[in-house]
C-alpha cells in the first residue's frame, strides 16, 4: 500500500490506483467529466480534474495519474480552481443552458460543478456559440442533442465496452464535433441493441431514449 496526503487527509491506496478515483472514493470532490472508473486510458479531455502535486512544476490532471509512490496532493489551491473555472466556462460557452426544459435539471454534472466552483451557468461576460444542428433523431432508439453534449466521450466508451464494436463515435472537428450514431458506411443500421448504457452514463441528458 502507498500513503497519500491529500489536502488534510492521509489515505492508503494500492499501487496503481488512479488518483482521481482515490480522491472521489474518499469523499474529496474534484470536478470531472470524462473519467469512468476502470478506464485504462482515460481521454483526459475535459481538463477539469486538475490538482497540484508537491515536487511537480505544473498542475496535473488527476485522472491521468496512477499512484506509484507517496504523494502530497493539493486539490483546492487558487491555481487549481482558476483552471477548473476556465475549463467549465469554456464548456458553458458552447452549451445551450436551458435547465427548465432539460431532463437533466437537478441531476446534472454541469450544475453540480457550477455550484461547487461558483461559476454562473449563464454569464453575460461569455458569448455563446451553438451548433446549427439542434437534435439528431436518425437513430432507431436514441435522440442526440448536440448543444447539450459536453463531448466527454463516456457514451462512446460504454458503448465500446458493451458491444466491443463501434456503435457511437465522434464525428466532425473543432466546434462542430458531435457524437455520431453510425459507423461506416452510414447507410447501414447502427450496431445497437438498445441497452441504454450510453443514456445512463451521459452527465447532461444529451442522449435520450426515444421510447
Ligand atoms: S445539461 Fe444541465 S446545465 Fe445544461 S440545460 Fe440541462 S440541466 Fe441545465
Ligand atoms: S452524449 Fe453525453 S455522454 Fe456522450 S459525449 Fe455527449 S455529453 Fe458525453
Ligand atoms: S476527468 Fe480528468 S481530464 Fe476529464
Coordinates of C-alpha atoms and ligand atoms in Angstrom, one line a residue:
X1 CA 0.0 0.0 0.0
X2 CA 1.1 3.6 -0.6
X3 CA 0.3 6.6 1.6
X4 CA -1.1 9.7 0.0
X5 CA -1.6 13.0 1.8
X6 CA -4.5 14.7 0.0
X7 CA -5.2 18.2 1.5
X8 CA -5.5 17.3 5.2
X9 CA -6.2 13.6 4.8
X10 CA -3.9 10.6 4.9
X11 CA -5.1 7.9 2.5
X12 CA -3.8 4.4 1.9
X13 CA -4.2 3.2 -1.7
X14 CA -2.9 0.2 -3.6
X15 CA -0.1 0.8 -6.0
X16 CA -1.5 1.7 -9.4
X17 CA -4.7 3.3 -8.1
X18 CA -6.0 6.2 -10.2
X19 CA -5.5 9.4 -8.3
X20 CA -8.9 10.9 -9.3
X21 CA -10.6 7.7 -8.2
X22 CA -8.7 7.7 -4.9
X23 CA -9.9 11.2 -4.2
X24 CA -13.5 10.6 -5.1
X25 CA -13.6 7.3 -3.2
X26 CA -12.5 9.2 -0.1
X27 CA -15.1 12.0 -0.4
X28 CA -12.7 14.5 -1.8
X29 CA -14.6 16.0 -4.7
X30 CA -12.7 17.0 -7.8
X31 CA -14.7 18.3 -10.7
X32 CA -14.5 15.8 -13.6
X33 CA -16.4 14.8 -16.7
X34 CA -14.6 12.4 -18.9
X35 CA -13.3 9.7 -16.5
X36 CA -15.0 6.5 -15.7
X37 CA -13.8 4.2 -13.0
X38 CA -11.8 1.3 -14.5
X39 CA -10.6 3.2 -17.6
X40 CA -7.1 2.1 -18.6
X41 CA -6.6 5.0 -20.9
X42 CA -8.7 8.0 -19.8
X43 CA -9.2 10.5 -22.6
X44 CA -8.1 13.4 -20.3
X45 CA -10.2 15.7 -22.5
X46 CA -12.4 17.8 -20.1
X47 CA -9.4 19.4 -18.4
X48 CA -11.4 19.8 -15.2
X49 CA -9.7 17.4 -12.7
X50 CA -6.6 19.4 -12.0
X51 CA -4.6 19.0 -8.8
X52 CA -1.2 20.2 -7.6
X53 CA 1.3 17.6 -6.6
X54 CA 4.3 18.7 -4.4
X55 CA 7.5 18.4 -6.4
X56 CA 5.8 18.9 -9.8
X57 CA 6.2 22.2 -11.6
X58 CA 2.7 22.3 -13.1
X59 CA -0.8 21.2 -12.1
X60 CA -1.7 17.8 -13.4
X61 CA -5.0 16.1 -14.5
X62 CA -5.6 13.7 -11.6
X63 CA -7.3 11.2 -13.9
X64 CA -4.0 10.7 -15.7
X65 CA -2.0 9.8 -12.6
X66 CA -1.6 6.3 -11.4
X67 CA -0.1 6.3 -7.9
X68 CA 3.3 4.7 -7.8
X69 CA 4.8 6.5 -4.9
X70 CA 3.9 8.5 -1.8
X71 CA 2.4 11.9 -2.9
X72 CA 1.4 15.1 -1.3
X73 CA -1.6 16.4 -3.3
X74 CA -3.5 19.7 -3.1
X75 CA -6.9 19.8 -4.6
X76 CA -8.0 23.3 -3.5
X77 CA -5.4 25.8 -4.5
X78 CA -6.1 29.1 -6.3
X79 CA -4.3 27.9 -9.4
X80 CA -6.3 24.6 -9.5
X81 CA -9.6 26.5 -9.0
X82 CA -8.8 29.0 -11.7
X83 CA -8.0 26.3 -14.2
X84 CA -11.2 24.4 -13.3
X85 CA -13.3 27.6 -13.6
X86 CA -11.9 28.4 -17.0
X87 CA -12.5 24.9 -18.3
X88 CA -16.1 25.0 -17.1
X89 CA -16.7 28.4 -18.6
X90 CA -15.4 27.2 -21.9
X91 CA -17.8 24.2 -21.8
X92 CA -20.7 26.5 -20.9
X93 CA -19.9 28.9 -23.7
X94 CA -20.9 26.2 -26.2
X95 CA -23.7 24.7 -24.2
X96 CA -27.4 25.5 -24.5
X97 CA -28.2 26.3 -20.9
X98 CA -32.0 25.8 -20.7
X99 CA -32.3 24.0 -17.4
X100 CA -36.1 24.4 -17.1
X101 CA -36.6 22.4 -20.2
X102 CA -33.9 19.9 -19.7
X103 CA -34.3 16.3 -18.4
X104 CA -31.0 16.6 -16.5
X105 CA -32.2 19.5 -14.4
X106 CA -31.2 18.9 -10.7
X107 CA -29.2 15.8 -11.7
X108 CA -26.6 17.5 -13.9
X109 CA -22.8 17.4 -13.8
X110 CA -22.6 21.0 -15.1
X111 CA -25.0 22.3 -12.4
X112 CA -23.1 20.5 -9.7
X113 CA -19.7 21.8 -10.9
X114 CA -21.0 25.3 -11.4
X115 CA -22.3 25.4 -7.9
X116 CA -19.1 23.9 -6.5
X117 CA -16.9 26.3 -8.4
X118 CA -19.2 29.3 -8.0
X119 CA -19.5 29.8 -11.8
X120 CA -22.6 31.2 -13.3
X121 CA -24.4 28.8 -15.7
X122 CA -25.3 31.8 -17.8
X123 CA -22.7 34.5 -17.9
X124 CA -23.0 37.9 -19.6
X125 CA -19.3 38.1 -20.0
X126 CA -19.1 35.0 -22.2
X127 CA -20.8 34.8 -25.6
X128 CA -22.5 31.6 -26.5
X129 CA -21.7 29.7 -29.7
X130 CA -24.2 27.0 -30.5
X131 CA -24.2 24.3 -33.2
X132 CA -26.8 24.6 -36.0
X133 CA -28.0 21.0 -35.6
X134 CA -30.5 21.0 -32.7
X135 CA -31.4 17.3 -32.5
X136 CA -30.3 14.2 -34.3
X137 CA -33.2 11.7 -34.5
X138 CA -31.8 9.3 -37.1
X139 CA -31.2 6.5 -34.6
X140 CA -34.0 4.0 -34.1
X141 CA -33.7 4.1 -30.3
X142 CA -31.8 7.4 -29.4
X143 CA -32.1 11.1 -29.7
X144 CA -29.0 13.3 -29.6
X145 CA -28.8 16.9 -28.5
X146 CA -25.5 18.4 -29.9
X147 CA -25.9 21.6 -28.0
X148 CA -26.2 19.9 -24.6
X149 CA -23.3 17.5 -25.3
X150 CA -20.1 18.3 -23.5
X151 CA -18.1 15.8 -25.6
X152 CA -17.0 13.9 -22.5
X153 CA -16.9 10.6 -24.5
X154 CA -18.5 8.5 -21.8
X155 CA -21.2 7.2 -24.2
X156 CA -18.6 6.2 -26.8
X157 CA -16.6 4.4 -24.1
X158 CA -19.5 2.4 -22.6
X159 CA -20.8 1.5 -26.0
X160 CA -17.5 0.0 -26.9
X161 CA -17.3 -1.8 -23.6
X162 CA -20.8 -3.2 -24.1
X163 CA -20.6 -4.1 -27.7
X164 CA -16.9 -4.3 -28.4
X165 CA -17.6 -2.5 -31.6
X166 CA -18.2 1.0 -32.8
X167 CA -21.9 1.9 -32.2
X168 CA -21.1 5.5 -31.2
X169 CA -18.2 7.6 -32.3
X170 CA -17.1 11.2 -32.6
X171 CA -17.5 13.0 -36.0
X172 CA -16.5 16.3 -37.4
X173 CA -13.9 18.6 -35.8
X174 CA -13.4 21.6 -33.5
X175 CA -16.6 23.5 -32.6
X176 CA -18.6 21.2 -34.9
X177 CA -17.6 18.0 -33.1
X178 CA -20.5 15.8 -32.3
X179 CA -21.3 12.2 -31.3
X180 CA -22.3 10.3 -34.3
X181 CA -24.6 7.2 -34.3
X182 CA -23.3 5.5 -37.3
X183 CA -20.2 3.6 -38.0
X184 CA -19.2 3.3 -41.6
X185 CA -20.8 3.0 -44.1
X186 CA -23.6 5.4 -42.9
X187 CA -26.2 3.6 -45.0
X188 CA -26.1 0.6 -42.6
X189 CA -28.2 0.5 -39.4
X190 CA -26.2 1.2 -36.3
X191 CA -25.0 -1.8 -34.3
X192 CA -27.2 -1.2 -31.2
X193 CA -29.2 -3.5 -29.1
X194 CA -30.8 -0.6 -27.2
X195 CA -29.0 -1.4 -23.9
X196 CA -29.3 2.3 -22.9
X197 CA -25.9 2.3 -21.3
X198 CA -25.0 5.5 -23.2
X199 CA -28.2 7.2 -22.0
X200 CA -27.5 6.3 -18.4
X201 CA -23.9 7.4 -18.4
X202 CA -24.4 10.8 -20.1
X203 CA -23.9 13.5 -17.4
X204 CA -26.1 16.1 -19.2
X205 CA -29.0 14.4 -20.9
X206 CA -27.5 14.9 -24.4
X207 CA -28.5 11.3 -25.3
X208 CA -32.1 10.3 -24.6
X209 CA -34.0 7.1 -25.2
X210 CA -36.8 7.6 -27.8
X211 CA -39.2 5.3 -26.1
Ligands
LIG1 S1 -27.5 19.8 -19.1 FE1 -27.5 20.8 -17.1 S2 -26.9 22.9 -17.3 FE2 -27.4 22.1 -19.3 S3 -29.5 22.7 -19.6 FE3 -29.6 20.6 -18.8 S4 -29.7 20.9 -16.5 FE4 -29.1 22.9 -17.4
LIG2 S1 -23.7 12.5 -25.5 FE1 -23.4 12.7 -23.2 S2 -22.0 11.0 -22.7 FE2 -21.9 11.3 -24.9 S3 -20.1 12.7 -25.2 FE3 -22.0 14.0 -25.2 S4 -22.2 14.6 -23.0 FE4 -20.8 12.9 -23.0
LIG3 S1 -11.7 13.8 -15.7 FE1 -9.6 14.2 -15.9 S2 -9.5 15.4 -17.8 FE2 -11.6 14.8 -17.6

